[in-house]
Amino acid sequence: MIYDAIIVGGGFAGLQAAIQLGRYSAHRVLVIDAGGGRSNLCRTYHNILGWPDGVSGEEIRTRGRRQAELAGVEFISDKVVKADKYGQLFLLTGERGQQYESKTLLLATGVMDRFPELPGLVPTLGKSVYVCPDCDGFEIQDRQTVLLGSGDAGAHMAFILRERTGDLTYINHEHEPVSEDNLTRLQAEGITYIEQAATQIVQENDGMIIEVALQDGTHLPAERGFIAFGRNAVHSELAAQLGVTLHKNRHIEVNRRSLMTNVEHLWVAGDVAVHAEQATVAMGEGAIAGIWMHKELKKINPIVLPLSRSAALSTKKR
């Protein structure tokens, strides 16, 4: 089976592209989804149009998959571990050896935040503990906030969050060095700095942080939290296998108009690309990629328009 388009990744970018491509009704589209991902961890997005009370990443993905399936898009659960291109076709291999072929390819493989295995942390993610100051800085406005991080990566996040709240504590959980300049700035901006490991995030009401327990037995009260550990995993391995140009931070470089890479008929959308790493941006990029994939597929597979009823009857009579 040779698909017209394969999308690797079933997050926001991949699903939006699938919906866009499926609704053209002219292409056979497959989404290969390994599950998990950044959006599945976020329990409540508050900055997405139409969801003022918040919506979980899991719900958006469930609804998005159903919407794509209604448009004829196929889905399979697998993790693609190898990508090749021979001639004009892409050949993908899953972790169990299953192979998939397509004329066009979209990589929407995303990014995964690095954070410690800390009791109580995961249930709070996206509910009261956040990762993106642009998406969720609003949630900590004038609230008692604890930032868990590592070294200068955490310090830089602290400076951004300081614009939102005057009650901010940065816990350098991994004891990574912080530069002298950043230490001086933390003190100057009134940010409490603690170089000590946390042992637990204490939460109530299904994900609302109330305090952070430290190694020395101290408990720091908190209304909201952030994490910033740096060195997040950028899932650009498949792109590298295909010879795609990577940015110095391993995100994937694309044509800013079409989102096609330097490899013909290979597109990228979402957090794995060089962009702002936001849910709404990922959705927009998915739609853009889907539109341009459709344009290219029309060149590869010219669409034969169906005859009108009267034209069909006329042809039949002749």
mmCIF file of C-alpha atoms in Angstrom:
data_model
loop_
_atom_site.group_PDB
_atom_site.id
_atom_site.type_symbol
_atom_site.label_atom_id
_atom_site.label_comp_id
_atom_site.label_asym_id
_atom_site.label_seq_id
_atom_site.Cartn_x
_atom_site.Cartn_y
_atom_site.Cartn_z
ATOM 1 C CA MET A 1 0.000 0.000 0.000
ATOM 2 C CA ILE A 2 1.442 3.353 -1.065
ATOM 3 C CA TYR A 3 -0.216 6.267 0.726
ATOM 4 C CA ASP A 4 -0.481 9.723 -0.746
ATOM 5 C CA ALA A 5 0.550 11.192 2.594
ATOM 6 C CA ILE A 6 1.868 9.833 5.860
ATOM 7 C CA ILE A 7 1.913 11.944 9.010
ATOM 8 C CA VAL A 8 4.223 10.821 11.798
ATOM 9 C CA GLY A 9 2.866 12.127 15.089
ATOM 10 C CA GLY A 10 -0.671 12.370 16.429
ATOM 11 C CA GLY A 11 -0.347 15.577 18.429
ATOM 12 C CA PHE A 12 -1.928 18.925 17.619
ATOM 13 C CA ALA A 13 0.140 19.614 14.487
ATOM 14 C CA GLY A 14 -0.275 16.127 13.073
ATOM 15 C CA LEU A 15 -4.003 15.993 13.745
ATOM 16 C CA GLN A 16 -4.678 19.409 12.231
ATOM 17 C CA ALA A 17 -2.753 18.433 9.115
ATOM 18 C CA ALA A 18 -4.681 15.159 8.947
ATOM 19 C CA ILE A 19 -8.023 16.969 9.129
ATOM 20 C CA GLN A 20 -6.905 19.425 6.440
ATOM 21 C CA LEU A 21 -5.696 16.686 4.092
ATOM 22 C CA GLY A 22 -8.606 14.354 4.757
ATOM 23 C CA ARG A 23 -11.182 16.989 3.889
ATOM 24 C CA TYR A 24 -9.804 17.282 0.355
ATOM 25 C CA SER A 25 -11.220 13.746 -0.138
ATOM 26 C CA ALA A 26 -8.712 13.038 -2.915
ATOM 27 C CA HIS A 27 -5.861 11.528 -0.927
ATOM 28 C CA ARG A 28 -5.231 8.401 1.096
ATOM 29 C CA VAL A 29 -3.753 9.618 4.367
ATOM 30 C CA LEU A 30 -2.224 7.662 7.250
ATOM 31 C CA VAL A 31 -1.291 8.974 10.703
ATOM 32 C CA ILE A 32 1.289 6.899 12.572
ATOM 33 C CA ASP A 33 1.084 7.760 16.259
ATOM 34 C CA ALA A 34 3.350 6.414 18.999
ATOM 35 C CA GLY A 35 1.114 7.877 21.711
ATOM 36 C CA GLY A 36 2.245 9.990 24.621
ATOM 37 C CA GLY A 37 3.825 13.344 23.935
ATOM 38 C CA ARG A 38 3.839 16.796 25.436
ATOM 39 C CA SER A 39 0.176 17.574 24.706
ATOM 40 C CA ASN A 40 -1.015 14.422 26.464
ATOM 41 C CA LEU A 41 0.713 15.552 29.658
ATOM 42 C CA CYS A 42 -1.021 18.927 29.747
ATOM 43 C CA ARG A 43 -4.232 18.567 31.699
ATOM 44 C CA THR A 44 -5.646 22.019 31.020
ATOM 45 C CA TYR A 45 -4.944 24.431 28.173
ATOM 46 C CA HIS A 46 -6.483 27.849 28.878
ATOM 47 C CA ASN A 47 -5.179 29.772 25.867
ATOM 48 C CA ILE A 48 -6.966 27.914 23.062
ATOM 49 C CA LEU A 49 -9.777 29.662 21.217
ATOM 50 C CA GLY A 50 -13.214 28.516 22.339
ATOM 51 C CA TRP A 51 -12.128 26.895 25.619
ATOM 52 C CA PRO A 52 -12.211 29.685 28.232
ATOM 53 C CA ASP A 53 -12.563 27.168 31.068
ATOM 54 C CA GLY A 54 -9.695 25.062 29.763
ATOM 55 C CA VAL A 55 -9.411 21.767 27.916
ATOM 56 C CA SER A 56 -6.995 18.878 28.329
ATOM 57 C CA GLY A 57 -4.566 17.815 25.644
ATOM 58 C CA GLU A 58 -6.009 14.312 25.808
ATOM 59 C CA GLU A 59 -9.510 15.579 25.014
ATOM 60 C CA ILE A 60 -8.306 17.673 22.070
ATOM 61 C CA ARG A 61 -6.425 14.684 20.675
ATOM 62 C CA THR A 62 -9.399 12.363 21.112
ATOM 63 C CA ARG A 63 -11.735 14.805 19.379
ATOM 64 C CA GLY A 64 -9.167 15.581 16.691
ATOM 65 C CA ARG A 65 -8.640 11.925 15.837
ATOM 66 C CA ARG A 66 -12.383 11.343 15.581
ATOM 67 C CA GLN A 67 -12.715 14.397 13.327
ATOM 68 C CA ALA A 68 -9.897 13.190 11.065
ATOM 69 C CA GLU A 69 -11.358 9.685 10.875
ATOM 70 C CA LEU A 70 -14.695 11.155 9.753
ATOM 71 C CA ALA A 71 -12.753 12.701 6.854
ATOM 72 C CA GLY A 72 -11.375 9.296 5.875
ATOM 73 C CA VAL A 73 -7.937 9.488 7.510
ATOM 74 C CA GLU A 74 -6.465 6.172 8.701
ATOM 75 C CA PHE A 75 -4.616 5.753 11.991
ATOM 76 C CA ILE A 76 -2.174 3.177 13.275
ATOM 77 C CA SER A 77 -0.364 2.924 16.598
ATOM 78 C CA ASP A 78 3.344 2.452 16.007
ATOM 79 C CA LYS A 79 6.664 4.161 16.600
ATOM 80 C CA VAL A 80 8.639 4.897 13.449
ATOM 81 C CA VAL A 81 12.304 4.136 14.077
ATOM 82 C CA LYS A 82 13.735 4.378 10.571
ATOM 83 C CA ALA A 83 13.074 6.641 7.584
ATOM 84 C CA ASP A 84 14.434 6.301 4.047
ATOM 85 C CA LYS A 85 13.672 7.835 0.677
ATOM 86 C CA TYR A 86 14.121 5.939 -2.563
ATOM 87 C CA GLY A 87 13.216 7.614 -5.823
ATOM 88 C CA GLN A 88 10.059 9.622 -5.193
ATOM 89 C CA LEU A 89 8.793 7.508 -2.291
ATOM 90 C CA PHE A 90 9.356 7.532 1.457
ATOM 91 C CA LEU A 91 9.810 4.230 3.288
ATOM 92 C CA LEU A 92 9.182 4.199 7.035
ATOM 93 C CA THR A 93 9.869 1.289 9.374
ATOM 94 C CA GLY A 94 8.078 0.820 12.689
ATOM 95 C CA GLU A 95 9.585 -0.606 15.851
ATOM 96 C CA ARG A 96 8.038 -4.022 15.151
ATOM 97 C CA GLY A 97 9.326 -4.073 11.568
ATOM 98 C CA GLN A 98 6.130 -2.946 9.845
ATOM 99 C CA GLN A 99 6.875 -0.795 6.780
ATOM 100 C CA TYR A 100 4.894 2.098 5.334
ATOM 101 C CA GLU A 101 5.315 3.867 1.970
ATOM 102 C CA SER A 102 4.097 7.284 0.881
ATOM 103 C CA LYS A 103 4.493 9.935 -1.801
ATOM 104 C CA THR A 104 4.634 12.777 0.724
ATOM 105 C CA LEU A 105 5.598 12.876 4.382
ATOM 106 C CA LEU A 106 4.910 15.171 7.330
ATOM 107 C CA LEU A 107 6.986 14.886 10.490
ATOM 108 C CA ALA A 108 5.108 16.182 13.526
ATOM 109 C CA THR A 109 7.193 14.309 16.071
ATOM 110 C CA GLY A 110 7.368 17.077 18.651
ATOM 111 C CA VAL A 111 9.438 17.837 21.711
ATOM 112 C CA MET A 112 9.348 16.345 25.194
ATOM 113 C CA ASP A 113 10.120 18.400 28.281
ATOM 114 C CA ARG A 114 12.774 17.075 30.603
ATOM 115 C CA PHE A 115 11.715 16.826 34.226
ATOM 116 C CA PRO A 116 12.576 14.603 37.217
ATOM 117 C CA GLU A 117 10.567 11.640 38.448
ATOM 118 C CA LEU A 118 9.205 13.550 41.396
ATOM 119 C CA PRO A 119 6.194 12.252 43.347
ATOM 120 C CA GLY A 120 3.141 14.410 42.724
ATOM 121 C CA LEU A 121 4.562 16.345 39.762
ATOM 122 C CA VAL A 122 2.855 14.702 36.768
ATOM 123 C CA PRO A 123 -0.727 15.150 38.085
ATOM 124 C CA THR A 124 -0.124 18.906 38.368
ATOM 125 C CA LEU A 125 1.293 19.473 34.870
ATOM 126 C CA GLY A 126 -0.917 21.816 32.912
ATOM 127 C CA LYS A 127 -3.285 22.070 35.869
ATOM 128 C CA SER A 128 -1.262 24.180 38.272
ATOM 129 C CA VAL A 129 2.364 23.611 37.172
ATOM 130 C CA TYR A 130 3.371 24.852 33.726
ATOM 131 C CA VAL A 131 6.200 24.863 31.181
ATOM 132 C CA CYS A 132 5.480 27.779 28.810
ATOM 133 C CA PRO A 133 5.447 31.382 30.079
ATOM 134 C CA ASP A 134 3.788 32.635 26.880
ATOM 135 C CA CYS A 135 0.961 30.108 27.120
ATOM 136 C CA ASP A 136 0.491 30.046 30.884
ATOM 137 C CA GLY A 137 2.228 33.016 32.468
ATOM 138 C CA PHE A 138 -1.252 34.463 32.960
ATOM 139 C CA GLU A 139 -2.042 31.614 35.374
ATOM 140 C CA ILE A 140 0.563 32.736 37.942
ATOM 141 C CA GLN A 141 -0.323 36.437 37.901
ATOM 142 C CA ASP A 142 0.282 37.765 41.431
ATOM 143 C CA ARG A 143 0.304 34.228 42.856
ATOM 144 C CA GLN A 144 2.796 32.522 45.150
ATOM 145 C CA THR A 145 4.860 30.586 42.626
ATOM 146 C CA VAL A 146 7.607 27.986 42.889
ATOM 147 C CA LEU A 147 9.869 27.319 39.914
ATOM 148 C CA LEU A 148 11.611 23.930 39.770
ATOM 149 C CA GLY A 149 14.564 23.971 37.447
ATOM 150 C CA SER A 150 18.217 23.411 36.792
ATOM 151 C CA GLY A 151 21.104 25.867 36.646
ATOM 152 C CA ASP A 152 20.974 28.813 34.285
ATOM 153 C CA ALA A 153 18.005 27.357 32.368
ATOM 154 C CA GLY A 154 15.911 27.772 35.485
ATOM 155 C CA ALA A 155 17.352 31.204 36.215
ATOM 156 C CA HIS A 156 16.409 32.478 32.758
ATOM 157 C CA MET A 157 12.851 31.213 33.254
ATOM 158 C CA ALA A 158 12.742 32.930 36.645
ATOM 159 C CA PHE A 159 13.543 36.304 35.053
ATOM 160 C CA ILE A 160 10.648 35.853 32.604
ATOM 161 C CA LEU A 161 8.211 34.815 35.331
ATOM 162 C CA ARG A 162 9.235 37.712 37.569
ATOM 163 C CA GLU A 163 7.157 39.981 35.300
ATOM 164 C CA ARG A 164 4.055 38.109 36.468
ATOM 165 C CA THR A 165 4.531 37.763 40.203
ATOM 166 C CA GLY A 166 6.460 39.304 43.048
ATOM 167 C CA ASP A 167 6.378 36.068 45.078
ATOM 168 C CA LEU A 168 8.698 33.739 43.207
ATOM 169 C CA THR A 169 11.072 31.049 44.471
ATOM 170 C CA TYR A 170 13.536 29.272 42.206
ATOM 171 C CA ILE A 171 14.542 25.796 43.407
ATOM 172 C CA ASN A 172 17.692 24.586 41.642
ATOM 173 C CA HIS A 173 16.690 20.940 41.994
ATOM 174 C CA GLU A 174 19.726 19.469 40.217
ATOM 175 C CA HIS A 175 22.355 21.722 41.845
ATOM 176 C CA GLU A 176 23.592 22.734 38.390
ATOM 177 C CA PRO A 177 25.852 25.833 38.432
ATOM 178 C CA VAL A 178 24.241 29.251 38.066
ATOM 179 C CA SER A 179 26.452 32.024 36.728
ATOM 180 C CA GLU A 180 27.543 34.818 39.043
ATOM 181 C CA ASP A 181 25.717 37.348 36.885
ATOM 182 C CA ASN A 182 22.472 35.382 37.150
ATOM 183 C CA LEU A 183 22.856 34.895 40.900
ATOM 184 C CA THR A 184 23.311 38.640 41.291
ATOM 185 C CA ARG A 185 20.267 39.319 39.123
ATOM 186 C CA LEU A 186 18.109 36.825 41.050
ATOM 187 C CA GLN A 187 18.898 38.673 44.255
ATOM 188 C CA ALA A 188 18.395 42.096 42.681
ATOM 189 C CA GLU A 189 14.962 41.134 41.345
ATOM 190 C CA GLY A 190 13.783 39.726 44.662
ATOM 191 C CA ILE A 191 13.636 36.098 43.507
ATOM 192 C CA THR A 192 14.291 33.638 46.337
ATOM 193 C CA TYR A 193 16.970 31.136 45.302
ATOM 194 C CA ILE A 194 17.288 27.672 46.859
ATOM 195 C CA GLU A 195 19.904 25.144 45.752
ATOM 196 C CA GLN A 196 18.360 21.963 47.051
ATOM 197 C CA ALA A 197 16.504 18.953 45.683
ATOM 198 C CA ALA A 198 12.749 18.719 46.016
ATOM 199 C CA THR A 199 11.342 15.404 47.245
ATOM 200 C CA GLN A 200 7.625 15.807 46.529
ATOM 201 C CA ILE A 201 4.998 18.077 44.995
ATOM 202 C CA VAL A 202 2.124 18.116 47.433
ATOM 203 C CA GLN A 203 -1.181 18.632 45.627
ATOM 204 C CA GLU A 204 -4.902 18.464 46.295
ATOM 205 C CA ASN A 205 -8.158 18.583 44.335
ATOM 206 C CA ASP A 206 -6.753 16.459 41.528
ATOM 207 C CA GLY A 207 -3.701 18.451 40.539
ATOM 208 C CA MET A 208 -3.623 21.772 42.426
ATOM 209 C CA ILE A 209 -0.187 22.335 43.941
ATOM 210 C CA ILE A 210 -0.182 23.455 47.578
ATOM 211 C CA GLU A 211 3.470 23.031 48.567
ATOM 212 C CA VAL A 212 6.867 21.643 47.618
ATOM 213 C CA ALA A 213 8.717 19.380 50.047
ATOM 214 C CA LEU A 214 12.501 19.818 50.111
ATOM 215 C CA GLN A 215 15.285 17.401 51.022
ATOM 216 C CA ASP A 216 15.964 19.111 54.344
ATOM 217 C CA GLY A 217 12.334 18.650 55.440
ATOM 218 C CA THR A 218 11.224 22.189 54.593
ATOM 219 C CA HIS A 219 7.809 22.615 52.974
ATOM 220 C CA LEU A 220 7.376 25.649 50.710
ATOM 221 C CA PRO A 221 3.766 26.723 50.197
ATOM 222 C CA ALA A 222 2.798 27.418 46.580
ATOM 223 C CA GLU A 223 -0.306 28.368 44.616
ATOM 224 C CA ARG A 224 1.244 27.701 41.226
ATOM 225 C CA GLY A 225 4.426 26.253 39.784
ATOM 226 C CA PHE A 226 6.666 26.137 36.712
ATOM 227 C CA ILE A 227 9.409 23.792 35.538
ATOM 228 C CA ALA A 228 12.517 24.688 33.517
ATOM 229 C CA PHE A 229 15.201 22.008 33.399
ATOM 230 C CA GLY A 230 16.538 22.621 29.900
ATOM 231 C CA ARG A 231 17.916 20.036 27.458
ATOM 232 C CA ASN A 232 14.460 18.982 26.322
ATOM 233 C CA ALA A 233 14.303 16.034 23.916
ATOM 234 C CA VAL A 234 13.806 17.242 20.326
ATOM 235 C CA HIS A 235 12.479 14.338 18.250
ATOM 236 C CA SER A 236 14.243 15.164 14.988
ATOM 237 C CA GLU A 237 15.975 11.798 14.514
ATOM 238 C CA LEU A 238 13.857 10.760 11.513
ATOM 239 C CA ALA A 239 14.494 14.095 9.829
ATOM 240 C CA ALA A 240 18.239 13.647 10.317
ATOM 241 C CA GLN A 241 18.044 10.170 8.757
ATOM 242 C CA LEU A 242 16.427 11.720 5.674
ATOM 243 C CA GLY A 243 19.089 14.421 5.323
ATOM 244 C CA VAL A 244 16.980 17.336 6.511
ATOM 245 C CA THR A 245 18.761 20.500 7.633
ATOM 246 C CA LEU A 246 18.716 20.818 11.430
ATOM 247 C CA HIS A 247 19.140 24.018 13.400
ATOM 248 C CA LYS A 248 21.934 24.194 15.975
ATOM 249 C CA ASN A 249 19.401 23.253 18.698
ATOM 250 C CA ARG A 250 18.321 20.167 16.675
ATOM 251 C CA HIS A 251 14.965 21.664 15.736
ATOM 252 C CA ILE A 252 14.172 21.304 12.026
ATOM 253 C CA GLU A 253 14.560 24.140 9.549
ATOM 254 C CA VAL A 254 11.798 24.613 6.990
ATOM 255 C CA ASN A 255 10.620 26.977 4.287
ATOM 256 C CA ARG A 256 8.699 29.530 6.320
ATOM 257 C CA ARG A 257 5.930 29.812 3.735
ATOM 258 C CA SER A 258 5.224 26.190 2.837
ATOM 259 C CA LEU A 259 6.892 24.381 5.786
ATOM 260 C CA MET A 260 8.599 22.011 3.336
ATOM 261 C CA THR A 261 12.141 21.035 4.277
ATOM 262 C CA ASN A 262 15.178 20.929 2.000
ATOM 263 C CA VAL A 263 14.116 17.363 1.127
ATOM 264 C CA GLU A 264 11.464 17.404 -1.589
ATOM 265 C CA HIS A 265 7.952 16.393 -0.471
ATOM 266 C CA LEU A 266 8.942 16.291 3.196
ATOM 267 C CA TRP A 267 7.193 18.735 5.535
ATOM 268 C CA VAL A 268 7.547 19.494 9.227
ATOM 269 C CA ALA A 269 5.040 21.068 11.631
ATOM 270 C CA GLY A 270 4.744 21.615 15.359
ATOM 271 C CA ASP A 271 7.243 21.879 18.178
ATOM 272 C CA VAL A 272 9.966 19.894 16.390
ATOM 273 C CA ALA A 273 10.269 22.756 13.863
ATOM 274 C CA VAL A 274 12.097 26.009 14.548
ATOM 275 C CA HIS A 275 9.204 27.945 16.063
ATOM 276 C CA ALA A 276 7.615 29.214 19.260
ATOM 277 C CA GLU A 277 6.589 25.794 20.692
ATOM 278 C CA GLN A 278 2.972 26.678 21.367
ATOM 279 C CA ALA A 279 -0.152 24.539 20.956
ATOM 280 C CA THR A 280 -1.988 27.076 18.812
ATOM 281 C CA VAL A 281 1.052 27.654 16.594
ATOM 282 C CA ALA A 282 1.385 23.891 16.113
ATOM 283 C CA MET A 283 -2.228 23.683 14.958
ATOM 284 C CA GLY A 284 -1.713 26.506 12.485
ATOM 285 C CA GLU A 285 1.437 24.899 11.118
ATOM 286 C CA GLY A 286 -0.408 21.607 10.698
ATOM 287 C CA ALA A 287 -3.045 23.315 8.558
ATOM 288 C CA ILE A 288 -0.419 25.129 6.465
ATOM 289 C CA ALA A 289 1.532 21.920 5.874
ATOM 290 C CA GLY A 290 -1.662 20.119 4.884
ATOM 291 C CA ILE A 291 -2.539 22.782 2.335
ATOM 292 C CA TRP A 292 0.890 22.669 0.689
ATOM 293 C CA MET A 293 0.981 18.889 0.698
ATOM 294 C CA HIS A 294 -2.348 18.947 -1.161
ATOM 295 C CA LYS A 295 -0.912 21.360 -3.740
ATOM 296 C CA GLU A 296 2.042 19.081 -4.384
ATOM 297 C CA LEU A 297 -0.113 15.953 -4.492
ATOM 298 C CA LYS A 298 -2.250 17.531 -7.203
ATOM 299 C CA LYS A 299 0.905 17.708 -9.325
ATOM 300 C CA ILE A 300 1.825 14.115 -8.540
ATOM 301 C CA ASN A 301 -1.727 12.768 -8.900
ATOM 302 C CA PRO A 302 -3.781 15.001 -11.213
ATOM 303 C CA ILE A 303 -7.353 15.002 -9.897
ATOM 304 C CA VAL A 304 -9.933 13.723 -12.395
ATOM 305 C CA LEU A 305 -13.120 15.704 -11.843
ATOM 306 C CA PRO A 306 -16.354 13.670 -11.791
ATOM 307 C CA LEU A 307 -18.779 14.269 -14.681
ATOM 308 C CA SER A 308 -22.000 16.063 -13.949
ATOM 309 C CA ARG A 309 -25.147 13.941 -14.209
ATOM 310 C CA SER A 310 -26.147 15.493 -17.542
ATOM 311 C CA ALA A 311 -22.652 15.075 -19.005
ATOM 312 C CA ALA A 312 -22.556 11.471 -17.846
ATOM 313 C CA LEU A 313 -25.911 10.756 -19.540
ATOM 314 C CA SER A 314 -24.744 12.455 -22.734
ATOM 315 C CA THR A 315 -21.580 10.374 -22.784
ATOM 316 C CA LYS A 316 -23.563 7.197 -22.167
ATOM 317 C CA LYS A 317 -25.897 7.928 -25.127
ATOM 318 C CA ARG A 318 -22.930 8.381 -27.469
#
